[in-house]
CSV table of C-alpha atoms in Angstrom, one decimal:
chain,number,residue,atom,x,y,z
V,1,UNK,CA,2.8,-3.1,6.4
V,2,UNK,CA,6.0,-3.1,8.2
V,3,UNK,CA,8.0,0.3,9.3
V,4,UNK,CA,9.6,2.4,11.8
V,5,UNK,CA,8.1,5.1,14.0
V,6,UNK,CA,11.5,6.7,13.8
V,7,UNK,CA,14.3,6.2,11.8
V,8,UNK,CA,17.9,7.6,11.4
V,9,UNK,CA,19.2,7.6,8.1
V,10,UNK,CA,22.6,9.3,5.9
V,11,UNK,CA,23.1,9.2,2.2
V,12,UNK,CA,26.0,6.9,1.5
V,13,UNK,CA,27.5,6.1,-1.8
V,14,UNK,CA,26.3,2.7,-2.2
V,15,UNK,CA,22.8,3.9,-3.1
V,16,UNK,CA,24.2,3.6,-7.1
V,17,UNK,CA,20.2,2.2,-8.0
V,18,UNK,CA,18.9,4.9,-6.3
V,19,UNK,CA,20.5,7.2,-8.1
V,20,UNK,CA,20.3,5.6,-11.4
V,21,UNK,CA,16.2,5.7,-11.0
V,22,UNK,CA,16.2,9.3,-9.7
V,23,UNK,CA,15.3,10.3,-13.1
V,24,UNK,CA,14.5,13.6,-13.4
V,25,UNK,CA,12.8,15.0,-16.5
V,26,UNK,CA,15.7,17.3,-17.6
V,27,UNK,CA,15.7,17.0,-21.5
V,28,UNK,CA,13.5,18.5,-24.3
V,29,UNK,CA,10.9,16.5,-25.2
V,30,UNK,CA,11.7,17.8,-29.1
V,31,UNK,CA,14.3,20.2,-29.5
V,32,UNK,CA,12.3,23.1,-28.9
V,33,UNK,CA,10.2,22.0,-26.3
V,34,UNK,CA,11.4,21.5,-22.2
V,35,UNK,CA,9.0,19.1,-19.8
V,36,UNK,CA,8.6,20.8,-16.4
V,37,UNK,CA,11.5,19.5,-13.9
V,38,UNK,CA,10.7,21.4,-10.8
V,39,UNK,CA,9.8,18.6,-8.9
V,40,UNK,CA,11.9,15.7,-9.0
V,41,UNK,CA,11.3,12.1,-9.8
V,42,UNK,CA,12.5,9.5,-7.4
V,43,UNK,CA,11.9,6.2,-5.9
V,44,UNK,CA,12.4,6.4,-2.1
V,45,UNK,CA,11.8,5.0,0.9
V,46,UNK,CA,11.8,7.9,3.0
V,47,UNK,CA,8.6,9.3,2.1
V,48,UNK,CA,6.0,11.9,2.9
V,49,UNK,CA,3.7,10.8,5.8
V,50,UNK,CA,0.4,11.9,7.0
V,51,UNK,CA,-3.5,12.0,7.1
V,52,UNK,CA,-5.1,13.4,4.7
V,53,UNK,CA,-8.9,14.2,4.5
V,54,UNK,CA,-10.9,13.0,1.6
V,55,UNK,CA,-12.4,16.2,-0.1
V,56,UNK,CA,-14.3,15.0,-2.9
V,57,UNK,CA,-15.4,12.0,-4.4
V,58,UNK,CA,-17.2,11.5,-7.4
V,59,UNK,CA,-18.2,8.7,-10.1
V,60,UNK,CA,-15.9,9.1,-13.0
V,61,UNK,CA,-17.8,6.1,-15.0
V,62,UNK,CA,-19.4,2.5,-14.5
V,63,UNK,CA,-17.1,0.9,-11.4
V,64,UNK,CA,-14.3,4.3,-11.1
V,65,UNK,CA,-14.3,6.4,-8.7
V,66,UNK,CA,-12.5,9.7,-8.4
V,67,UNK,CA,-11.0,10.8,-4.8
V,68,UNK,CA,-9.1,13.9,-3.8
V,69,UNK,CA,-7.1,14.0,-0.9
V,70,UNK,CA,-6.1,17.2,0.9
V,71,UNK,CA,-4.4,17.9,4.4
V,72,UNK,CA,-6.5,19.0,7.2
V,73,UNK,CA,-4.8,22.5,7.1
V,74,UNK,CA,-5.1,23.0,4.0
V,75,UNK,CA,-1.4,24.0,3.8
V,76,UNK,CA,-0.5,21.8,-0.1
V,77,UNK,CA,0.2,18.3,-0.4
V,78,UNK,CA,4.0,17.5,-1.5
V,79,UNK,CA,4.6,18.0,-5.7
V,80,UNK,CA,5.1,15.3,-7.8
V,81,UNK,CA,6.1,13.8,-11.0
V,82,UNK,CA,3.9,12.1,-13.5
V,83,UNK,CA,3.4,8.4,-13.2
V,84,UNK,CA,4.2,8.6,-9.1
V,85,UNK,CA,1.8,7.2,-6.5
V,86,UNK,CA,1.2,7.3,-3.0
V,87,UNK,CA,0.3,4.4,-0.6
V,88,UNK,CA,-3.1,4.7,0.9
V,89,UNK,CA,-3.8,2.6,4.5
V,90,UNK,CA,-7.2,1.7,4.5
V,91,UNK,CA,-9.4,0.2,7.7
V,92,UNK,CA,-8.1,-3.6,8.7
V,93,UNK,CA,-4.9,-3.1,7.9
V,94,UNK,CA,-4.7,-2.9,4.2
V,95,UNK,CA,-2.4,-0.6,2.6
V,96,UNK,CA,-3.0,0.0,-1.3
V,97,UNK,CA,-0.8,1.8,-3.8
V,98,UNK,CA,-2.7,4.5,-5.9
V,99,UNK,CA,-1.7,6.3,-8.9
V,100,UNK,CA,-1.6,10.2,-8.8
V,101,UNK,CA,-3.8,11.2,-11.7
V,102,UNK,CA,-4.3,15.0,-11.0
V,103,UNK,CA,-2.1,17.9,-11.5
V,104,UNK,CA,1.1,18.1,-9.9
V,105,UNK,CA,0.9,21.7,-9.2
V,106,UNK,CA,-2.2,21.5,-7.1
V,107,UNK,CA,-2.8,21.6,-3.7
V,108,UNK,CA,-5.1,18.1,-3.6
V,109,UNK,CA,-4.2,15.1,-4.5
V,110,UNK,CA,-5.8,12.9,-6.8
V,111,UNK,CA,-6.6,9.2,-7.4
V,112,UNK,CA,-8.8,6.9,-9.6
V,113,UNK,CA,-10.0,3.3,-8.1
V,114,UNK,CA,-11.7,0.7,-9.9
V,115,UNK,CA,-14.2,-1.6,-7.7
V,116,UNK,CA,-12.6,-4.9,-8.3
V,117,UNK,CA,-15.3,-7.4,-7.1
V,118,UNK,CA,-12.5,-10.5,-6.7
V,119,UNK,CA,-9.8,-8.4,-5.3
V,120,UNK,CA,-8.7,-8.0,-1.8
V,121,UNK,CA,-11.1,-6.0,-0.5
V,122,UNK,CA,-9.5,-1.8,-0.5
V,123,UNK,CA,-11.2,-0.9,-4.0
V,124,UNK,CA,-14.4,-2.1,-2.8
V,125,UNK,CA,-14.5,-0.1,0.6
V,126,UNK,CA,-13.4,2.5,-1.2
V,127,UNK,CA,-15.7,2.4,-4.0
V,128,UNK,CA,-19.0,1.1,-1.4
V,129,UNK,CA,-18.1,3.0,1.7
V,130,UNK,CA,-15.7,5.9,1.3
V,131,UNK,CA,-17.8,9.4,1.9
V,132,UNK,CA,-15.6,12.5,2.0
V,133,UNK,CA,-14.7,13.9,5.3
V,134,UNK,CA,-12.7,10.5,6.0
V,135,UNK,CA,-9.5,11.0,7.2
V,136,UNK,CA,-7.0,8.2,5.7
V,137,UNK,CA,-3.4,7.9,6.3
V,138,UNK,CA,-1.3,8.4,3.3
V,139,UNK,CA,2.8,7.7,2.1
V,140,UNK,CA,4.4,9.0,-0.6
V,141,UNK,CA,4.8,10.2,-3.6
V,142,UNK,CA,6.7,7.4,-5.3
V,143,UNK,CA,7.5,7.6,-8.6
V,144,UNK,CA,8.7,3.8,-10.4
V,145,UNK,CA,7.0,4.8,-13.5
V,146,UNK,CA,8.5,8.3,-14.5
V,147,UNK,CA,8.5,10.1,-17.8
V,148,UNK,CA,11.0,10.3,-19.8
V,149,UNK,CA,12.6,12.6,-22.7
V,150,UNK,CA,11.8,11.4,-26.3
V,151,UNK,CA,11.1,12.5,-29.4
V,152,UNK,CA,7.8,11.0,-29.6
V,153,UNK,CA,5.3,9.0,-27.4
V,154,UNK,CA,2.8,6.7,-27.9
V,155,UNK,CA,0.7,6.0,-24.5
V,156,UNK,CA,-1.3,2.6,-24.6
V,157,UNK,CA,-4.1,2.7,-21.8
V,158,UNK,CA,-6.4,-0.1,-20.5
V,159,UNK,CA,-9.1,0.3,-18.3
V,160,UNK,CA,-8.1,2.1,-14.9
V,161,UNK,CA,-4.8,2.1,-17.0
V,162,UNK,CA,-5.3,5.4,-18.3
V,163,UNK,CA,-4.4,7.1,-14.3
V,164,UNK,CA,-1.2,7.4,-14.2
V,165,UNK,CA,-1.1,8.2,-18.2
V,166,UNK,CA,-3.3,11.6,-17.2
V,167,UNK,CA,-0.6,13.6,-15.8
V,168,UNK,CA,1.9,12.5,-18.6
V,169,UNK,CA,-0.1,13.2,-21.7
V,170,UNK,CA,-0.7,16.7,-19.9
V,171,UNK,CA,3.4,17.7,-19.3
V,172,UNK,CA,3.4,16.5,-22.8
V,173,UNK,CA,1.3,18.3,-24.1
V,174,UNK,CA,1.7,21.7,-22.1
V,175,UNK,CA,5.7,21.7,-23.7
V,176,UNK,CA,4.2,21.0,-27.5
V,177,UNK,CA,5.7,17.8,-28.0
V,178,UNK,CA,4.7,14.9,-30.2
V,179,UNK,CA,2.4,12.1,-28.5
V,180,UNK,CA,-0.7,10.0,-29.2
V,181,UNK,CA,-3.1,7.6,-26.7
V,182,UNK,CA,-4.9,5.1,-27.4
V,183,UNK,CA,-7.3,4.1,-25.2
V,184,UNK,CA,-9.6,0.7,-24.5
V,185,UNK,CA,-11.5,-0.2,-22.3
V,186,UNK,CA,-14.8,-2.6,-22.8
V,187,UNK,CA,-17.5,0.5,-23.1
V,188,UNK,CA,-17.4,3.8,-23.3
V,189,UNK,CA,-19.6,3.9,-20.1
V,190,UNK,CA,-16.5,1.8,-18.2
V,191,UNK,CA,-13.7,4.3,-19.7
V,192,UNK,CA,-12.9,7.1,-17.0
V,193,UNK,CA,-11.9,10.6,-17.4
V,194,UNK,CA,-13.2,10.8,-21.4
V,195,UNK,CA,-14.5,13.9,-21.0
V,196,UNK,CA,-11.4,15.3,-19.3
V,197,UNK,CA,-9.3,13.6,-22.1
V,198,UNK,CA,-11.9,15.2,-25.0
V,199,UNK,CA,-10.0,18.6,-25.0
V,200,UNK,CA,-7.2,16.8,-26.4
V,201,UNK,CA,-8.9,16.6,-30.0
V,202,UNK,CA,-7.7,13.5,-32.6
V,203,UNK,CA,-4.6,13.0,-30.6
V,204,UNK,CA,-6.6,10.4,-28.1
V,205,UNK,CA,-8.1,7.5,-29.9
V,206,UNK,CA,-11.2,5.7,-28.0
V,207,UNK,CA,-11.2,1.7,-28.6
V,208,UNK,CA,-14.1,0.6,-26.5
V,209,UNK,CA,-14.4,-3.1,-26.9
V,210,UNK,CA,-18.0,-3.2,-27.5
V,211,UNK,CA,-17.9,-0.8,-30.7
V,212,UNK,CA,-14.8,-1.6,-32.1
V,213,UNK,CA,-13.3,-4.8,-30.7
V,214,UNK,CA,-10.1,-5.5,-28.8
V,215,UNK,CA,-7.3,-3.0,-29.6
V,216,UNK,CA,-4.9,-3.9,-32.9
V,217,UNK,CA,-1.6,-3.4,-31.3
V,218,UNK,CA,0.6,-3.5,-34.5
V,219,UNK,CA,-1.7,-0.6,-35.9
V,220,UNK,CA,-1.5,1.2,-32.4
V,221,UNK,CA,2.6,0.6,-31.9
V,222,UNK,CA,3.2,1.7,-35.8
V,223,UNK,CA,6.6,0.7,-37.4
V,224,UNK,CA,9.0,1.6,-34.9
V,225,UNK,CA,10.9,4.8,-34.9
V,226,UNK,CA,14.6,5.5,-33.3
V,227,UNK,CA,12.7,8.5,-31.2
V,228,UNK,CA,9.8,6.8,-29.9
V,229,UNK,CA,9.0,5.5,-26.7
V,230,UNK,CA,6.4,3.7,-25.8
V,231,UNK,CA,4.2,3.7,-22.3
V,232,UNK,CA,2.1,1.1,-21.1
V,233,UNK,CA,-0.8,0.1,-18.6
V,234,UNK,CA,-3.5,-1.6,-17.8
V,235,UNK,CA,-4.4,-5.2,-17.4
V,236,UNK,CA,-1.3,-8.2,-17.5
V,237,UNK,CA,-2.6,-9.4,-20.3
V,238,UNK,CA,-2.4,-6.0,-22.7
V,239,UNK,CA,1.1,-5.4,-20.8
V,240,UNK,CA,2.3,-9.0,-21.8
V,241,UNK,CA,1.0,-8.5,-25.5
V,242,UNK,CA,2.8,-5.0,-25.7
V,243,UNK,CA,6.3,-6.4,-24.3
V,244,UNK,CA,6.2,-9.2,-27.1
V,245,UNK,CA,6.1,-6.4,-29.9
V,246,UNK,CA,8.3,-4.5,-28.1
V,247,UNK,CA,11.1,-6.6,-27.6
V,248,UNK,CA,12.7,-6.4,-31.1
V,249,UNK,CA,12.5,-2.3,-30.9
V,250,UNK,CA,15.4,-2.5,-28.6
V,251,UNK,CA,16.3,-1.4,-24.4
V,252,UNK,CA,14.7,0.9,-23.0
V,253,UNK,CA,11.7,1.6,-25.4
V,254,UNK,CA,8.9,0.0,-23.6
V,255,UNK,CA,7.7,1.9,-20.2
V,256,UNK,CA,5.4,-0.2,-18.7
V,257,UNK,CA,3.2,-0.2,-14.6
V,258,UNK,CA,1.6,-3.1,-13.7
V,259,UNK,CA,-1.5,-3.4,-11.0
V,260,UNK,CA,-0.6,-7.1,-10.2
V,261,UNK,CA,2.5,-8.8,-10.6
V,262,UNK,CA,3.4,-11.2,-13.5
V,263,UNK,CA,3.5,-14.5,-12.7
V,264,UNK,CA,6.7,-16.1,-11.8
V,265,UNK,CA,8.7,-18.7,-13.9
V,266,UNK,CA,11.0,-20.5,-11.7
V,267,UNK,CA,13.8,-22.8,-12.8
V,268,UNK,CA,13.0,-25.8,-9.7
V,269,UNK,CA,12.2,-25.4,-6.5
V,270,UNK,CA,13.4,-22.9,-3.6
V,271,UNK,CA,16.4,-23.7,-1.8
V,272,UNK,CA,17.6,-21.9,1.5
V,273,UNK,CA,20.7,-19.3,1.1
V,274,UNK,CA,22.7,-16.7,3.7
V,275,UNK,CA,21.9,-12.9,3.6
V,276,UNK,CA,24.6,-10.9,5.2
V,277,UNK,CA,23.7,-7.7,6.4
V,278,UNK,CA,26.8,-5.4,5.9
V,279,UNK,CA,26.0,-2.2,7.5
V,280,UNK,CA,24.6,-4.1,10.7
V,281,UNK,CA,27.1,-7.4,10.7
V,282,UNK,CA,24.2,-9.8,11.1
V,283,UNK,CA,24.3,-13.0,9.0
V,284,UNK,CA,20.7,-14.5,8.8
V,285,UNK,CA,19.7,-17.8,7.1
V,286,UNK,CA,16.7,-17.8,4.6
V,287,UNK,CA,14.9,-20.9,4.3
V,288,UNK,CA,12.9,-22.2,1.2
V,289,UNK,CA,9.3,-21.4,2.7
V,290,UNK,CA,10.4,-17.7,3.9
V,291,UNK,CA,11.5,-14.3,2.0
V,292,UNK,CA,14.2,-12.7,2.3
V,293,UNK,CA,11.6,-10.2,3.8
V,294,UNK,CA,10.5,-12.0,5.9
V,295,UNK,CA,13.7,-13.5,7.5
V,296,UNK,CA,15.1,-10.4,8.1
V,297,UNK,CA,12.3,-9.4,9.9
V,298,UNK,CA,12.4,-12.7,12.1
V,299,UNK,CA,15.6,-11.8,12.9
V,300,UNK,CA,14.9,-8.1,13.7
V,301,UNK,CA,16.1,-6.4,10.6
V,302,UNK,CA,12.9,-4.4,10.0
V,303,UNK,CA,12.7,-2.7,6.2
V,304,UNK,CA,10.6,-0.9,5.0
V,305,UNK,CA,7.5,-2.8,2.5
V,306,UNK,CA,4.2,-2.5,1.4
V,307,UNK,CA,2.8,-4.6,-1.5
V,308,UNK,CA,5.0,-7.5,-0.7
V,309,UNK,CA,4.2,-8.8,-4.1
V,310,UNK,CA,7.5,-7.2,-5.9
V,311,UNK,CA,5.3,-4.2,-7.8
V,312,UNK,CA,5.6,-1.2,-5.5
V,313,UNK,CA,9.6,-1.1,-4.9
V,314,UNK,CA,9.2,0.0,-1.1
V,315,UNK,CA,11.8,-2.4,-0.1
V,316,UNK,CA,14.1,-2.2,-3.1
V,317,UNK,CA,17.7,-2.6,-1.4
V,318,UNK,CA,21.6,-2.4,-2.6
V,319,UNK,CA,23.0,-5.8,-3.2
V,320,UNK,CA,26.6,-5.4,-2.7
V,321,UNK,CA,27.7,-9.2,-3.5
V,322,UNK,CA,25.7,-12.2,-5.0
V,323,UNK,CA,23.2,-13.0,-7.5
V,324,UNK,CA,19.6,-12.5,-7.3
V,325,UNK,CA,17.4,-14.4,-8.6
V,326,UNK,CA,14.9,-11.6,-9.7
V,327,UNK,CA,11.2,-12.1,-9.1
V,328,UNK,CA,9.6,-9.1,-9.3
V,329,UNK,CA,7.6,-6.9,-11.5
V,330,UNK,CA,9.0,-3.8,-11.6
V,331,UNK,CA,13.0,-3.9,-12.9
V,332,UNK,CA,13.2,-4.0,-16.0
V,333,UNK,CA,15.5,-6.7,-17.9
V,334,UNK,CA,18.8,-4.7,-17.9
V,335,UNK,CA,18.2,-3.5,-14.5
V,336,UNK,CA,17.8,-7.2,-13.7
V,337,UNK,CA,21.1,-8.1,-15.4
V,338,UNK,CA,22.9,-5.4,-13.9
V,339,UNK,CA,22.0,-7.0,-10.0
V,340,UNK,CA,23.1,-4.3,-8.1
V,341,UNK,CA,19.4,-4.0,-6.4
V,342,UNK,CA,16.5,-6.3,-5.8
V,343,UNK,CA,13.3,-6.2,-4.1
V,344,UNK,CA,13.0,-8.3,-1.4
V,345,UNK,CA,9.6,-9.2,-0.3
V,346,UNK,CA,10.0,-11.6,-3.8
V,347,UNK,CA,13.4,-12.2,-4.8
V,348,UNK,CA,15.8,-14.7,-3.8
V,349,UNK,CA,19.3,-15.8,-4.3
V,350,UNK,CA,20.6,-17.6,-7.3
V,351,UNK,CA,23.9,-18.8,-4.7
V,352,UNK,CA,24.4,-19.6,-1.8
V,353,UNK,CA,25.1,-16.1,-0.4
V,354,UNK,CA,23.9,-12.6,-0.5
V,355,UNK,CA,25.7,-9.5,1.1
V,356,UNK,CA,23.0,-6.8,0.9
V,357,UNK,CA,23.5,-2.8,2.3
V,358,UNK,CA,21.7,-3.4,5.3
């Protein structure tokens, strides 16, 4: 994690991405239903900081656990929008990004963990030596996955998928508008929050693996419709087969979060390229074995990251001349083609030159 213990900042006009991805939730979700826009959805990078004390924690199934986080003084945590998260900064340095899967109206915050046994370590302390009373430093919210207007919705969940999808099928529901989940995950045992998702009656479909095999997307996605769109996570694997079926429905249909980035097709091999830094007048050279990231930070121009692996848009910044060469995981392809932001822990240069609002 890299950061400021103070920083000075001013909206300028530049900021056109982050304006274009504060999408607030300001149309009816049918024509006579309106989703809840009181608190607004953003992606930022001047975020909510503080500790937090863990208040609960309990087993939601085989390998999830369920953790609500509150502030010492009770006073309520910051609202939120569905599909946000926060960052969580765990002992030896790791910081983790969590979904929010509670209410947005409460108090507490939320989040679901799956103990991954070959990961890097966070979701097994958390899941093997987390007890509540910890206090944790948290960051956030940060929304990259927000909800919004349509006519219809079909959420696709997989596994520890299904947390971010919580809070959405819930504003969806509360305004009366038109949705359906389907759900997998390889047992019923493994699935979290089934019982919370029960109340919802025939509208949530259950495909544990075990009972009823691997889910059949084409009967799941339906014939597409001009009003539908369609949300997505869970493993790479169900993300990459839900894009392919996807594409022919047209822009902007597919809404999809990934917990690991998608591996990177390259077109040869990494050559070095100039970043000018416009704001501060320094020119700084990026070789082929560093990221933009990180030679910027060589040279002293500290940004703000987290995930450093192109998923969590911390360090999303303006690119006011240039062409990136787009690497991450979270823009989708017409917010790649436009080019007017990247993420920088990942992507490069597809030039020789990059001016950037920094």
């Amino acid at each position: 994690m890299r950061g400021f213990l103070r920083l000075s900042v001013s909206a300028v006009a530049r900021l056109r991405r982050a304006r274009r991805r504060r999408r607030e939730v300001s149309a009816a979700v049918t024509t006579s239903t309106v989703l809840d826009t009181r608190a607004p959805t953003t992606r930022t990078t001047s975020d909510f900081e503080a500790d937090v004390v863990v208040t609960a924690r309990r087993e939601e199934a085989e390998g999830v656990v369920g953790v609500e986080l509150a502030l010492p003084s009770g006073d309520p945590l910051p609202s939120w929008t569905p599909g946000a998260h926060i960052d969580l900064e765990l002992p030896g340095g790791l910081t983790r990004q969590y979904s929010l899967c509670g209410h947005p109206a409460e108090a507490a915050w939320r989040i679901g963990v799956l103990r991954e046994a070959a990961g890097r370590g966070g979701s097994r302390w958390i899941a093997d030596e987390l007890t509540e009373g910890t206090t944790l430093r948290v960051r956030g919210p940060r929304n990259n996955f927000p909800l919004q207007p349509a006519g219809r919705y079909v959420f696709v969940a997989g596994g520890i998928g299904i947390t971010p999808l919580l809070p959405m099928i819930r504003a969806v529901a509360a305004a009366g508008g038109n949705w359906v989940l389907h759900y997998g995950g390889r047992s019923r045992a493994s699935m979290a929050f089934l019982g919370e998702l029960a109340g919802y009656g025939d509208r949530v479909r259950v495909h544990p693996q075990d009972e009823v095999g691997m889910l059949d997307l084409d009967a799941v996605l339906g014939a597409p419709t001009a009003d539908t769109l369609v949300y997505c996570c869970g493993p790479t694997g169900l993300i990459e087969a839900v894009e392919v079926r996807c594409r022919t429905r047209g822009p902007g249909v597919l809404h999809a979060e990934r917990f690991t980035a998608a591996p990177v097709v390259t077109d040869g091999e990494d050559t070095g390229f100039e970043v000018v830094c416009e704001r501060s007048g320094l020119t700084v050279a990026v070789p082929p074995e560093l990221s933009v990231l990180e030679a910027l930070g060589n040279a002293g121009v500290d940004v703000l990251s987290s995930c450093e692996e192109g998923i969590c848009g911390t360090c999303e910044t303006t690119v006011l001349d240039g062409e990136p060469d787009h690497r991450d995981s979270l823009l989708t392809d017409e917010e790649k083609a436009a080019g007017d932001t990247m993420m920088i822990c990942v992507s490069r240069c597809r030039g020789a030159r990059l001016v950037l609002d920094l």
